[in-house]
Short mmCIF file of C-alpha atoms and ligand atoms in Angstrom, two decimals:
data_model
loop_
_atom_site.label_atom_id
_atom_site.label_comp_id
_atom_site.label_asym_id
_atom_site.label_seq_id
_atom_site.Cartn_x
_atom_site.Cartn_y
_atom_site.Cartn_z
CA MET M 6 0.00 0.00 0.00
CA PHE M 7 2.69 2.42 1.15
CA ASP M 8 4.87 1.42 -1.79
CA GLN M 9 2.12 2.06 -4.29
CA ALA M 10 1.33 5.50 -2.85
CA SER M 11 4.96 6.58 -2.86
CA ARG M 12 5.47 5.30 -6.42
CA LEU M 13 2.42 7.24 -7.49
CA ARG M 14 3.78 10.36 -5.83
CA ASP M 15 7.15 9.86 -7.52
CA LEU M 16 5.43 9.46 -10.86
CA ILE M 17 3.41 12.64 -10.37
CA GLU M 18 6.56 14.52 -9.40
CA GLU M 19 8.43 13.14 -12.39
CA ARG M 20 5.63 14.21 -14.72
CA ALA M 21 5.53 17.70 -13.16
CA ASP M 22 9.30 17.94 -13.63
CA GLU M 23 9.04 16.92 -17.27
CA GLU M 24 6.29 19.45 -17.89
CA ALA M 25 8.25 22.23 -16.24
CA GLN M 26 11.29 21.31 -18.30
CA SER M 27 9.40 21.22 -21.59
CA ARG M 28 7.80 24.57 -20.73
CA GLN M 29 11.23 25.97 -20.09
CA VAL M 30 12.60 24.57 -23.36
CA GLY M 31 9.57 25.98 -25.15
CA GLU M 32 10.13 29.40 -23.62
CA LEU M 33 13.82 29.35 -24.42
CA TYR M 34 13.07 28.39 -27.98
CA PHE M 35 10.38 31.04 -28.20
CA ASN M 36 12.62 33.79 -26.85
CA ALA M 37 15.52 32.81 -29.06
CA ALA M 38 13.28 32.70 -32.10
CA GLU M 39 11.87 36.11 -31.31
CA THR M 40 15.18 37.87 -30.85
CA THR M 41 17.21 36.43 -33.69
CA ARG M 42 17.52 39.08 -36.33
CA VAL M 43 17.07 38.03 -39.95
CA ILE M 44 18.72 40.17 -42.62
CA ALA M 45 18.39 39.37 -46.32
CA ILE M 46 20.89 40.87 -48.74
CA THR M 47 19.60 41.29 -52.26
CA SER M 48 20.10 43.32 -55.45
CA GLY M 49 18.40 44.03 -58.74
CA LYS M 50 21.44 43.59 -60.96
CA GLY M 51 23.86 40.68 -60.47
CA GLY M 52 27.50 41.15 -59.54
CA VAL M 53 27.04 44.37 -57.55
CA GLY M 54 28.58 43.06 -54.31
CA LYS M 55 25.98 41.03 -52.38
CA THR M 56 28.24 38.14 -51.42
CA ASN M 57 31.14 40.37 -50.38
CA LEU M 58 28.77 42.46 -48.28
CA ALA M 59 27.18 39.37 -46.71
CA VAL M 60 30.49 37.74 -45.80
CA ASN M 61 32.20 40.87 -44.49
CA LEU M 62 29.15 42.07 -42.61
CA ALA M 63 28.96 38.62 -41.02
CA VAL M 64 32.61 38.84 -39.95
CA GLY M 65 32.12 42.41 -38.68
CA LEU M 66 29.02 41.56 -36.67
CA GLN M 67 30.67 38.46 -35.24
CA SER M 68 33.68 40.54 -34.15
CA SER M 69 31.26 42.88 -32.39
CA GLY M 70 30.09 40.02 -30.20
CA GLN M 71 27.08 38.85 -32.22
CA ARG M 72 26.74 35.17 -33.05
CA VAL M 73 26.25 35.16 -36.80
CA LEU M 74 24.89 32.49 -39.10
CA LEU M 75 25.32 33.16 -42.80
CA ILE M 76 23.03 31.33 -45.21
CA ASP M 77 23.89 31.17 -48.88
CA ALA M 78 20.56 31.11 -50.65
CA ASP M 79 21.86 32.24 -54.01
CA ILE M 80 20.96 29.30 -56.18
CA GLY M 81 22.62 30.44 -59.39
CA THR M 82 26.05 31.35 -58.12
CA ALA M 83 26.24 30.16 -54.55
CA ASN M 84 29.73 31.16 -53.50
CA VAL M 85 29.74 32.24 -49.88
CA ASN M 86 31.85 29.19 -49.07
CA LEU M 87 34.53 30.35 -51.50
CA LEU M 88 34.82 33.68 -49.71
CA MET M 89 34.81 31.91 -46.37
CA GLY M 90 37.88 30.05 -47.58
CA SER M 91 36.52 26.53 -47.56
CA VAL M 92 34.51 24.10 -49.56
CA THR M 93 31.57 22.44 -47.90
CA ASN M 94 30.13 19.04 -48.64
CA ARG M 95 26.65 19.63 -47.37
CA SER M 96 23.90 22.16 -47.83
CA LEU M 97 20.51 22.90 -46.41
CA VAL M 98 18.83 20.46 -48.74
CA ASP M 99 20.67 17.58 -47.06
CA LEU M 100 18.49 18.27 -44.02
CA LEU M 101 15.75 16.45 -45.89
CA GLU M 102 17.58 13.23 -45.03
CA ASP M 103 16.32 11.92 -41.70
CA GLU M 104 19.76 11.19 -40.33
CA VAL M 105 21.19 14.65 -41.17
CA GLN M 106 20.90 17.15 -38.34
CA LEU M 107 21.30 20.93 -38.41
CA GLU M 108 24.82 20.74 -36.97
CA ASP M 109 25.86 18.52 -39.90
CA VAL M 110 25.19 21.24 -42.47
CA ILE M 111 26.62 24.15 -40.47
CA GLU M 112 30.25 25.00 -41.18
CA SER M 113 32.51 27.12 -39.06
CA GLY M 114 34.27 29.82 -41.06
CA VAL M 115 36.69 32.65 -40.46
CA ALA M 116 36.32 34.65 -37.25
CA GLY M 117 33.92 31.98 -35.97
CA VAL M 118 31.12 32.88 -38.38
CA LYS M 119 28.87 29.90 -38.94
CA TYR M 120 27.46 29.32 -42.35
CA ILE M 121 25.22 27.06 -44.36
CA SER M 122 26.41 26.64 -47.85
CA GLY M 123 24.89 26.89 -51.32
CA VAL M 124 21.28 26.02 -51.16
CA ALA M 125 20.90 24.53 -54.59
CA GLY M 126 17.54 22.84 -54.26
CA VAL M 127 15.60 25.52 -52.46
CA GLU M 128 13.10 25.26 -55.26
CA GLU M 129 12.53 21.61 -54.32
CA ALA M 130 12.32 22.54 -50.66
CA LEU M 131 9.59 25.05 -51.40
CA ASN M 132 7.66 22.60 -53.54
CA MET M 133 7.98 19.46 -51.45
CA ASN M 134 5.15 17.82 -49.58
CA ARG M 135 3.86 19.14 -46.27
CA LEU M 136 5.37 16.38 -44.14
CA LYS M 137 8.86 16.95 -45.52
CA GLN M 138 8.40 20.71 -45.15
CA LYS M 139 7.45 20.23 -41.50
CA LYS M 140 10.56 18.15 -40.84
CA LEU M 141 12.78 20.74 -42.50
CA HIS M 142 11.01 23.54 -40.62
CA LYS M 143 11.60 21.79 -37.31
CA LYS M 144 15.29 21.24 -37.96
CA LEU M 145 15.82 24.76 -39.24
CA ALA M 146 13.97 26.32 -36.31
CA ARG M 147 17.00 25.52 -34.16
CA CYS M 148 19.14 28.02 -36.12
CA SER M 149 17.81 30.69 -33.82
CA GLU M 150 19.40 28.98 -30.80
CA LEU M 151 22.77 29.25 -32.50
CA ALA M 152 22.67 32.81 -33.78
CA ASP M 153 21.80 36.36 -32.79
CA VAL M 154 21.86 37.46 -36.42
CA ILE M 155 21.07 35.37 -39.49
CA ILE M 156 22.29 36.87 -42.77
CA ILE M 157 20.91 35.51 -46.01
CA ASP M 158 22.73 36.06 -49.30
CA THR M 159 19.90 35.88 -51.83
CA GLY M 160 20.32 35.86 -55.57
CA ALA M 161 19.90 38.94 -57.74
CA GLY M 162 16.72 39.98 -59.46
CA LEU M 163 13.17 38.89 -59.07
CA ASN M 164 12.90 35.15 -59.49
CA ARG M 165 10.65 33.20 -57.20
CA ASN M 166 13.28 32.01 -54.73
CA VAL M 167 14.73 35.45 -54.24
CA ILE M 168 11.29 36.95 -53.69
CA GLU M 169 10.37 34.29 -51.12
CA PHE M 170 13.51 34.96 -49.09
CA VAL M 171 13.26 38.71 -49.31
CA LEU M 172 9.61 38.82 -48.35
CA ALA M 173 10.17 36.49 -45.42
CA ALA M 174 13.09 38.42 -43.92
CA GLU M 175 12.40 41.15 -41.41
CA GLU M 176 15.16 43.39 -42.73
CA VAL M 177 16.34 43.71 -46.32
CA LEU M 178 19.56 45.32 -47.50
CA LEU M 179 19.28 46.26 -51.16
CA ILE M 180 22.73 46.80 -52.61
CA THR M 181 23.44 48.69 -55.80
CA THR M 182 26.32 50.41 -57.54
CA PRO M 183 25.91 53.94 -58.96
CA GLU M 184 25.69 52.61 -62.56
CA PRO M 185 22.42 53.56 -64.27
CA THR M 186 21.62 49.90 -65.12
CA ALA M 187 22.10 48.85 -61.50
CA LEU M 188 19.90 51.75 -60.34
CA ALA M 189 17.15 50.81 -62.78
CA ASP M 190 17.23 47.22 -61.52
CA ALA M 191 17.26 48.36 -57.88
CA TYR M 192 14.17 50.45 -58.63
CA ALA M 193 12.49 47.38 -60.17
CA VAL M 194 13.12 45.49 -56.92
CA ILE M 195 11.63 48.29 -54.80
CA LYS M 196 8.65 48.45 -57.14
CA ALA M 197 8.07 44.70 -56.89
CA TYR M 198 8.07 44.84 -53.10
CA SER M 199 6.30 48.17 -52.73
CA THR M 200 2.95 46.52 -52.15
CA TYR M 201 4.45 45.13 -48.96
CA THR M 202 6.14 48.31 -47.76
CA ASP M 203 3.99 48.46 -44.66
CA ARG M 204 5.85 45.45 -43.36
CA ARG M 205 9.05 45.80 -45.35
CA ASN M 206 12.17 47.28 -43.98
CA ILE M 207 14.30 47.84 -47.06
CA LYS M 208 17.51 49.82 -46.70
CA LEU M 209 19.79 50.81 -49.53
CA ILE M 210 23.54 50.22 -49.58
CA VAL M 211 25.54 51.93 -52.32
CA ASN M 212 28.64 49.99 -53.32
CA ARG M 213 31.73 50.93 -55.33
CA ILE M 214 31.52 54.68 -54.81
CA ARG M 215 34.50 56.97 -55.18
CA GLU M 216 33.33 59.71 -52.84
CA GLU M 217 30.67 59.97 -50.14
CA GLU M 218 28.67 62.45 -52.20
CA GLU M 219 27.90 59.70 -54.71
CA CYS M 220 25.93 57.79 -52.08
CA TYR M 221 23.64 60.77 -51.47
CA GLU M 222 23.19 61.29 -55.20
CA VAL M 223 22.22 57.65 -55.75
CA THR M 224 19.78 57.65 -52.83
CA GLU M 225 18.28 60.91 -54.07
CA LYS M 226 17.89 59.58 -57.63
CA ILE M 227 16.23 56.37 -56.50
CA ASN M 228 13.92 58.21 -54.12
CA GLN M 229 12.86 60.74 -56.75
CA THR M 230 11.61 57.85 -58.86
CA THR M 231 10.09 55.77 -56.05
CA LYS M 232 8.32 58.83 -54.64
CA LYS M 233 6.90 59.81 -58.00
CA PHE M 234 5.71 56.38 -59.12
CA LEU M 235 5.28 54.38 -55.93
CA GLY M 236 4.72 57.02 -53.27
CA VAL M 237 7.48 55.59 -51.04
CA THR M 238 11.00 56.58 -50.05
CA ILE M 239 13.84 54.25 -49.12
CA GLY M 240 16.45 55.00 -46.49
CA CYS M 241 20.15 54.46 -47.03
CA LEU M 242 22.07 52.45 -44.43
CA GLY M 243 25.49 53.28 -45.82
CA TYR M 244 28.02 52.83 -48.59
CA ILE M 245 31.15 50.93 -49.53
CA TYR M 246 34.06 52.55 -51.33
CA GLU M 247 35.51 51.20 -54.56
CA ASP M 248 38.58 49.47 -53.19
CA LYS M 249 41.09 47.16 -54.84
CA ILE M 250 41.21 45.06 -51.69
CA VAL M 251 37.83 43.56 -52.65
CA ARG M 252 39.22 41.90 -55.77
CA GLU M 253 42.31 40.82 -53.88
CA ALA M 254 40.15 39.30 -51.14
CA VAL M 255 38.10 37.39 -53.71
CA HIS M 256 41.31 36.00 -55.22
CA ARG M 257 42.66 35.07 -51.81
CA GLN M 258 39.28 33.64 -50.80
CA GLU M 259 39.31 35.61 -47.58
CA PRO M 260 37.03 38.38 -46.30
CA PHE M 261 38.64 41.81 -46.90
CA LEU M 262 37.80 42.82 -43.35
CA ILE M 263 40.27 40.17 -42.18
CA ILE M 264 42.98 41.01 -44.72
CA ASN M 265 43.00 44.68 -43.78
CA PRO M 266 40.45 46.09 -41.31
CA ASP M 267 41.72 49.61 -42.05
CA SER M 268 41.20 49.61 -45.81
CA PRO M 269 38.50 51.99 -47.08
CA ALA M 270 36.04 49.17 -47.86
CA SER M 271 36.64 47.56 -44.45
CA GLN M 272 36.06 50.85 -42.66
CA CYS M 273 32.75 51.16 -44.48
CA ILE M 274 31.76 47.68 -43.31
CA SER M 275 32.60 48.67 -39.73
CA GLU M 276 30.33 51.71 -40.10
CA LEU M 277 27.55 49.50 -41.46
CA VAL M 278 27.95 47.15 -38.49
CA LYS M 279 27.63 50.12 -36.13
CA SER M 280 24.53 51.37 -37.93
CA LEU M 281 22.92 47.95 -37.83
CA LEU M 282 23.61 47.49 -34.14
CA SER M 283 22.53 50.97 -33.14
CA GLY M 284 19.45 51.18 -35.36
CA LYS M 285 16.06 50.10 -34.10
CA ARG M 286 14.47 47.01 -35.58
CA MET M 287 11.00 47.63 -36.88
CA LYS M 288 8.62 46.33 -34.25
CA SER M 289 5.86 45.26 -36.60
CA VAL M 290 8.14 42.94 -38.50
CA SER M 291 10.41 41.77 -35.68
CA ARG M 292 9.25 38.21 -35.74
CA GLY M 293 12.71 36.79 -35.91
CA TRP M 294 13.77 33.50 -37.39
CA ARG M 295 10.57 31.69 -36.51
CA GLY M 296 8.56 34.31 -38.38
CA PHE M 297 10.92 33.94 -41.33
CA LEU M 298 10.45 30.17 -41.47
CA ASP M 299 6.68 30.43 -41.06
CA ARG M 300 6.52 32.82 -43.99
CA ILE M 301 8.86 30.72 -46.17
CA PHE M 302 6.82 27.59 -45.52
CA GLY M 303 3.54 29.46 -45.80
CA TYR M 304 2.24 28.75 -42.27
N1 ATP W 410 33.64 47.85 -53.22
C1 ATP W 410 34.20 47.21 -54.26
N2 ATP W 410 35.37 47.64 -54.80
C2 ATP W 410 35.94 47.01 -55.83
N3 ATP W 410 35.43 45.92 -56.41
C3 ATP W 410 34.26 45.44 -55.96
C4 ATP W 410 33.59 46.04 -54.85
N4 ATP W 410 32.46 45.35 -54.61
C5 ATP W 410 32.44 44.34 -55.52
N5 ATP W 410 33.51 44.39 -56.33
C6 ATP W 410 33.82 43.49 -57.46
O1 ATP W 410 32.61 42.90 -57.92
C7 ATP W 410 32.73 41.48 -57.90
C8 ATP W 410 31.39 40.86 -57.58
O2 ATP W 410 31.10 40.97 -56.21
P1 ATP W 410 30.12 39.93 -55.48
O3 ATP W 410 30.46 38.54 -55.85
O4 ATP W 410 30.10 40.28 -54.04
O5 ATP W 410 28.73 40.34 -56.17
P2 ATP W 410 27.33 39.58 -56.11
O6 ATP W 410 26.29 40.64 -56.12
O7 ATP W 410 27.32 38.61 -54.99
O8 ATP W 410 27.34 38.78 -57.50
P3 ATP W 410 26.27 37.66 -57.95
O9 ATP W 410 25.02 38.40 -58.35
O10 ATP W 410 26.97 37.01 -59.10
O11 ATP W 410 26.06 36.76 -56.79
C9 ATP W 410 33.83 41.17 -56.89
O12 ATP W 410 34.46 39.96 -57.17
C10 ATP W 410 34.77 42.35 -57.05
O13 ATP W 410 35.67 42.11 -58.12
MG1 MG W 411 26.90 36.50 -54.95
#
């Protein structure tokens, strides 16, 4: 009799413990998911500096004490891993295999930046059946436990995959050079997303400028057009100087911020890091990584 009662009590206590633990895990997960910042880097025209910005921003943010996870979602020319100085065997799509866990596809790169390499197959991921999507969603959800900031290098232009990633991210950095063709393509991107501006947080970054003035001119030009035709204006987060170190860094397969933190382009990255860390995140769209995944998977 006594034995049975005490076993029952033990069982009840065990169950209460388990429930408390799972609540705690749930809360931890919830908090992490809410605070992880998701930044997509995109452009209208290709080759204007997305990958270099993504990699160097990741290194800069990591050096400022943020835990950064960089995701290469550029299907056409996925090359973050090249700039991180290593070749990876696995990508996000491998997570579809039951035995592959999140840790298996995450690589550790320079300065401790974590990254997930070339997501060839995102198209499949977006089109796969609900059960597979759920499994992928569950595995990916844990990214938020590992990172304070998740940076996504999207492709250029307006194909479906790029749009999905850009629309799902809470913050979007739209990079352009001052060339008229790049500006026209940047405008096309803003136009395509302008229907969502109430929950979009697009900021412009002007790359390959020769003097600061050029950044203001570009922002002004773009805003004249967006104001006239779309009724919106876009803020500028900063600029990056034309700097020969960028080409050198690409050849050496190393982020330029590591090669020379004092070079003009590196100093610009440091300024961008400061702006990102001091700027307020838009409350209405601050749904973190979990919000990003829910939007990607259409929940
Ligand atoms: N600030 C800069 N100064 C000098 N050269 C630059 C600068 N930014 C980019 N470049 C040059 O442009 C090239 C393309 O840059 P990057 O690969 O980052 O562009 P991207 O937008 O990711 O291209 P893609 O659309 O093909 O993915 C670099 O290899 C470098 O030669
Ligand atoms: Mg690129």
